[in-house]
């Protein structure tokens, strides 16, 4: 059961990041930060559970993965805390300002989603690599 949970973790977290509607959440950075903390906490919890229940695994390697998850969480939350560096008077009219601002935040949302997806896949691959051959 534990191995099934960990093997399916990549699908689970991949689905989470694809389901998150960044446009709605980026409107409220606090909710996006909560979603990031929840997902990273869930991954770390799975690591702790596997570390304590599966015999014959490398505890130091599990601890390193947990540390990687913590660093991922910190970096992702820092990437959410961005602001548009221009003001309306830098543009000819309000419409141009709003267009540039939307374009900027759309690029930030896309970069954050790609970053979280690739990092999560790497962490889950490392988690699956630590499982004994018979547990996979």
PDB file of C-alpha atoms in Angstrom:
ATOM      1  CA  UNK A   1       0.000   0.000   0.000  1.00  0.00           C
ATOM      2  CA  UNK A   2       2.809   2.380   0.868  1.00  0.00           C
ATOM      3  CA  UNK A   3       4.620   1.681  -2.378  1.00  0.00           C
ATOM      4  CA  UNK A   4       1.434   2.240  -4.376  1.00  0.00           C
ATOM      5  CA  UNK A   5       0.963   5.582  -2.644  1.00  0.00           C
ATOM      6  CA  UNK A   6       4.480   6.708  -3.414  1.00  0.00           C
ATOM      7  CA  UNK A   7       4.437   5.401  -6.983  1.00  0.00           C
ATOM      8  CA  UNK A   8       1.210   7.274  -7.646  1.00  0.00           C
ATOM      9  CA  UNK A   9       2.564  10.446  -6.063  1.00  0.00           C
ATOM     10  CA  UNK A  10       3.870  11.785  -9.373  1.00  0.00           C
ATOM     11  CA  UNK A  11       0.450  11.517 -10.934  1.00  0.00           C
ATOM     12  CA  UNK A  12      -1.188  13.066  -7.895  1.00  0.00           C
ATOM     13  CA  UNK A  13       1.037  16.123  -7.680  1.00  0.00           C
ATOM     14  CA  UNK A  14       1.201  16.528 -11.433  1.00  0.00           C
ATOM     15  CA  UNK A  15      -2.575  16.629 -11.449  1.00  0.00           C
ATOM     16  CA  UNK A  16      -2.606  19.132  -8.591  1.00  0.00           C
ATOM     17  CA  UNK A  17      -0.413  21.591 -10.459  1.00  0.00           C
ATOM     18  CA  UNK A  18      -2.352  21.186 -13.681  1.00  0.00           C
ATOM     19  CA  UNK A  19      -5.681  21.673 -11.904  1.00  0.00           C
ATOM     20  CA  UNK A  20      -4.651  24.820 -10.067  1.00  0.00           C
ATOM     21  CA  UNK A  21      -6.142  27.787 -11.825  1.00  0.00           C
ATOM     22  CA  UNK A  22      -3.236  30.190 -11.494  1.00  0.00           C
ATOM     23  CA  UNK A  23      -5.278  33.107 -12.792  1.00  0.00           C
ATOM     24  CA  UNK A  24      -7.670  32.870  -9.882  1.00  0.00           C
ATOM     25  CA  UNK A  25      -5.029  32.036  -7.295  1.00  0.00           C
ATOM     26  CA  UNK A  26      -2.506  34.625  -8.503  1.00  0.00           C
ATOM     27  CA  UNK A  27      -5.203  37.207  -7.861  1.00  0.00           C
ATOM     28  CA  UNK A  28      -4.753  36.180  -4.242  1.00  0.00           C
ATOM     29  CA  UNK A  29      -1.106  35.357  -3.588  1.00  0.00           C
ATOM     30  CA  UNK A  30      -1.923  34.154  -0.099  1.00  0.00           C
ATOM     31  CA  UNK A  31      -4.031  31.275  -1.486  1.00  0.00           C
ATOM     32  CA  UNK A  32      -1.297  30.288  -3.926  1.00  0.00           C
ATOM     33  CA  UNK A  33       1.264  30.237  -1.123  1.00  0.00           C
ATOM     34  CA  UNK A  34      -1.098  28.063   0.923  1.00  0.00           C
ATOM     35  CA  UNK A  35      -1.492  25.650  -1.998  1.00  0.00           C
ATOM     36  CA  UNK A  36       2.287  25.407  -2.391  1.00  0.00           C
ATOM     37  CA  UNK A  37       2.793  24.794   1.326  1.00  0.00           C
ATOM     38  CA  UNK A  38       0.038  22.165   1.343  1.00  0.00           C
ATOM     39  CA  UNK A  39       1.493  20.252  -1.612  1.00  0.00           C
ATOM     40  CA  UNK A  40       5.059  20.377  -0.267  1.00  0.00           C
ATOM     41  CA  UNK A  41       3.891  19.381   3.205  1.00  0.00           C
ATOM     42  CA  UNK A  42       2.021  16.432   1.742  1.00  0.00           C
ATOM     43  CA  UNK A  43       5.121  15.266  -0.144  1.00  0.00           C
ATOM     44  CA  UNK A  44       7.288  15.633   2.977  1.00  0.00           C
ATOM     45  CA  UNK A  45       4.715  13.706   4.994  1.00  0.00           C
ATOM     46  CA  UNK A  46       4.822  10.861   2.484  1.00  0.00           C
ATOM     47  CA  UNK A  47       8.620  10.802   2.804  1.00  0.00           C
ATOM     48  CA  UNK A  48       8.470  10.678   6.595  1.00  0.00           C
ATOM     49  CA  UNK A  49       5.854   7.935   6.454  1.00  0.00           C
ATOM     50  CA  UNK A  50       7.911   5.868   4.011  1.00  0.00           C
ATOM     51  CA  UNK A  51      11.110   6.483   5.969  1.00  0.00           C
ATOM     52  CA  UNK A  52       9.533   5.131   9.151  1.00  0.00           C
ATOM     53  CA  UNK A  53       7.529   2.228   7.728  1.00  0.00           C
ATOM     54  CA  UNK A  54       9.597   0.734   4.900  1.00  0.00           C
ATOM     55  CA  UNK A  55      12.527  -1.272   6.164  1.00  0.00           C
ATOM     56  CA  UNK A  56      15.790  -1.413   4.267  1.00  0.00           C
ATOM     57  CA  UNK A  57      15.740   2.125   2.909  1.00  0.00           C
ATOM     58  CA  UNK A  58      18.399   4.784   3.310  1.00  0.00           C
ATOM     59  CA  UNK A  59      17.245   7.190   6.026  1.00  0.00           C
ATOM     60  CA  UNK A  60      19.813   9.830   5.054  1.00  0.00           C
ATOM     61  CA  UNK A  61      18.537   9.831   1.471  1.00  0.00           C
ATOM     62  CA  UNK A  62      14.938  10.302   2.667  1.00  0.00           C
ATOM     63  CA  UNK A  63      16.115  13.181   4.852  1.00  0.00           C
ATOM     64  CA  UNK A  64      17.827  14.753   1.837  1.00  0.00           C
ATOM     65  CA  UNK A  65      14.605  14.514  -0.163  1.00  0.00           C
ATOM     66  CA  UNK A  66      12.708  16.176   2.688  1.00  0.00           C
ATOM     67  CA  UNK A  67      15.312  18.948   2.667  1.00  0.00           C
ATOM     68  CA  UNK A  68      14.891  19.302  -1.114  1.00  0.00           C
ATOM     69  CA  UNK A  69      11.135  19.618  -0.629  1.00  0.00           C
ATOM     70  CA  UNK A  70      11.659  22.346   1.969  1.00  0.00           C
ATOM     71  CA  UNK A  71      13.948  24.228  -0.416  1.00  0.00           C
ATOM     72  CA  UNK A  72      11.391  23.805  -3.209  1.00  0.00           C
ATOM     73  CA  UNK A  73       8.694  25.262  -0.970  1.00  0.00           C
ATOM     74  CA  UNK A  74      10.845  28.226   0.010  1.00  0.00           C
ATOM     75  CA  UNK A  75      11.846  28.989  -3.578  1.00  0.00           C
ATOM     76  CA  UNK A  76       8.298  28.617  -4.924  1.00  0.00           C
ATOM     77  CA  UNK A  77       6.843  30.905  -2.255  1.00  0.00           C
ATOM     78  CA  UNK A  78       9.552  33.458  -3.023  1.00  0.00           C
ATOM     79  CA  UNK A  79       8.681  33.285  -6.719  1.00  0.00           C
ATOM     80  CA  UNK A  80       5.054  34.102  -5.901  1.00  0.00           C
ATOM     81  CA  UNK A  81       6.075  37.321  -4.161  1.00  0.00           C
ATOM     82  CA  UNK A  82       6.590  39.442  -7.260  1.00  0.00           C
ATOM     83  CA  UNK A  83       5.263  42.802  -8.297  1.00  0.00           C
ATOM     84  CA  UNK A  84       4.987  44.644 -11.578  1.00  0.00           C
ATOM     85  CA  UNK A  85       7.858  47.135 -11.696  1.00  0.00           C
ATOM     86  CA  UNK A  86       6.132  49.802 -13.763  1.00  0.00           C
ATOM     87  CA  UNK A  87       3.524  52.432 -12.906  1.00  0.00           C
ATOM     88  CA  UNK A  88       0.629  53.744 -15.037  1.00  0.00           C
ATOM     89  CA  UNK A  89       2.389  57.009 -15.832  1.00  0.00           C
ATOM     90  CA  UNK A  90       5.123  55.041 -17.641  1.00  0.00           C
ATOM     91  CA  UNK A  91       2.554  54.283 -20.353  1.00  0.00           C
ATOM     92  CA  UNK A  92       0.534  56.425 -22.711  1.00  0.00           C
ATOM     93  CA  UNK A  93      -2.774  55.269 -21.286  1.00  0.00           C
ATOM     94  CA  UNK A  94      -4.285  52.926 -18.719  1.00  0.00           C
ATOM     95  CA  UNK A  95      -5.130  50.307 -21.359  1.00  0.00           C
ATOM     96  CA  UNK A  96      -1.464  49.849 -22.316  1.00  0.00           C
ATOM     97  CA  UNK A  97      -0.498  49.632 -18.650  1.00  0.00           C
ATOM     98  CA  UNK A  98      -3.110  46.945 -17.945  1.00  0.00           C
ATOM     99  CA  UNK A  99      -2.069  44.965 -21.016  1.00  0.00           C
ATOM    100  CA  UNK A 100       1.610  45.028 -20.019  1.00  0.00           C
ATOM    101  CA  UNK A 101       0.737  44.105 -16.438  1.00  0.00           C
ATOM    102  CA  UNK A 102      -1.412  41.142 -17.531  1.00  0.00           C
ATOM    103  CA  UNK A 103       1.334  39.937 -19.865  1.00  0.00           C
ATOM    104  CA  UNK A 104       3.910  40.174 -17.073  1.00  0.00           C
ATOM    105  CA  UNK A 105       1.843  38.215 -14.566  1.00  0.00           C
ATOM    106  CA  UNK A 106       0.875  35.626 -17.176  1.00  0.00           C
ATOM    107  CA  UNK A 107       4.587  34.964 -17.793  1.00  0.00           C
ATOM    108  CA  UNK A 108       5.203  34.718 -14.028  1.00  0.00           C
ATOM    109  CA  UNK A 109       2.323  32.249 -13.645  1.00  0.00           C
ATOM    110  CA  UNK A 110       3.601  30.083 -16.484  1.00  0.00           C
ATOM    111  CA  UNK A 111       7.176  30.073 -15.162  1.00  0.00           C
ATOM    112  CA  UNK A 112       6.001  29.145 -11.662  1.00  0.00           C
ATOM    113  CA  UNK A 113       3.802  26.316 -12.936  1.00  0.00           C
ATOM    114  CA  UNK A 114       6.639  24.897 -15.050  1.00  0.00           C
ATOM    115  CA  UNK A 115       9.111  25.203 -12.161  1.00  0.00           C
ATOM    116  CA  UNK A 116       6.815  23.418  -9.725  1.00  0.00           C
ATOM    117  CA  UNK A 117       5.995  20.687 -12.218  1.00  0.00           C
ATOM    118  CA  UNK A 118       9.618  19.868 -13.092  1.00  0.00           C
ATOM    119  CA  UNK A 119      10.853  20.036  -9.501  1.00  0.00           C
ATOM    120  CA  UNK A 120       7.987  17.864  -8.272  1.00  0.00           C
ATOM    121  CA  UNK A 121       8.703  15.264 -10.944  1.00  0.00           C
ATOM    122  CA  UNK A 122      12.382  15.157  -9.916  1.00  0.00           C
ATOM    123  CA  UNK A 123      11.521  14.764  -6.237  1.00  0.00           C
ATOM    124  CA  UNK A 124       8.990  12.006  -6.902  1.00  0.00           C
ATOM    125  CA  UNK A 125      11.514  10.191  -9.108  1.00  0.00           C
ATOM    126  CA  UNK A 126      14.022  10.333  -6.246  1.00  0.00           C
ATOM    127  CA  UNK A 127      11.368   9.033  -3.843  1.00  0.00           C
ATOM    128  CA  UNK A 128      10.523   6.129  -6.129  1.00  0.00           C
ATOM    129  CA  UNK A 129      14.220   5.317  -6.582  1.00  0.00           C
ATOM    130  CA  UNK A 130      14.570   4.776  -2.823  1.00  0.00           C
ATOM    131  CA  UNK A 131      11.894   2.107  -2.693  1.00  0.00           C
ATOM    132  CA  UNK A 132      13.128  -1.481  -2.534  1.00  0.00           C
ATOM    133  CA  UNK A 133      12.671  -3.479  -5.734  1.00  0.00           C
ATOM    134  CA  UNK A 134       9.955  -5.687  -4.231  1.00  0.00           C
ATOM    135  CA  UNK A 135       7.869  -2.720  -3.049  1.00  0.00           C
ATOM    136  CA  UNK A 136       7.493  -0.993  -6.413  1.00  0.00           C
TER     137      UNK A 136
END
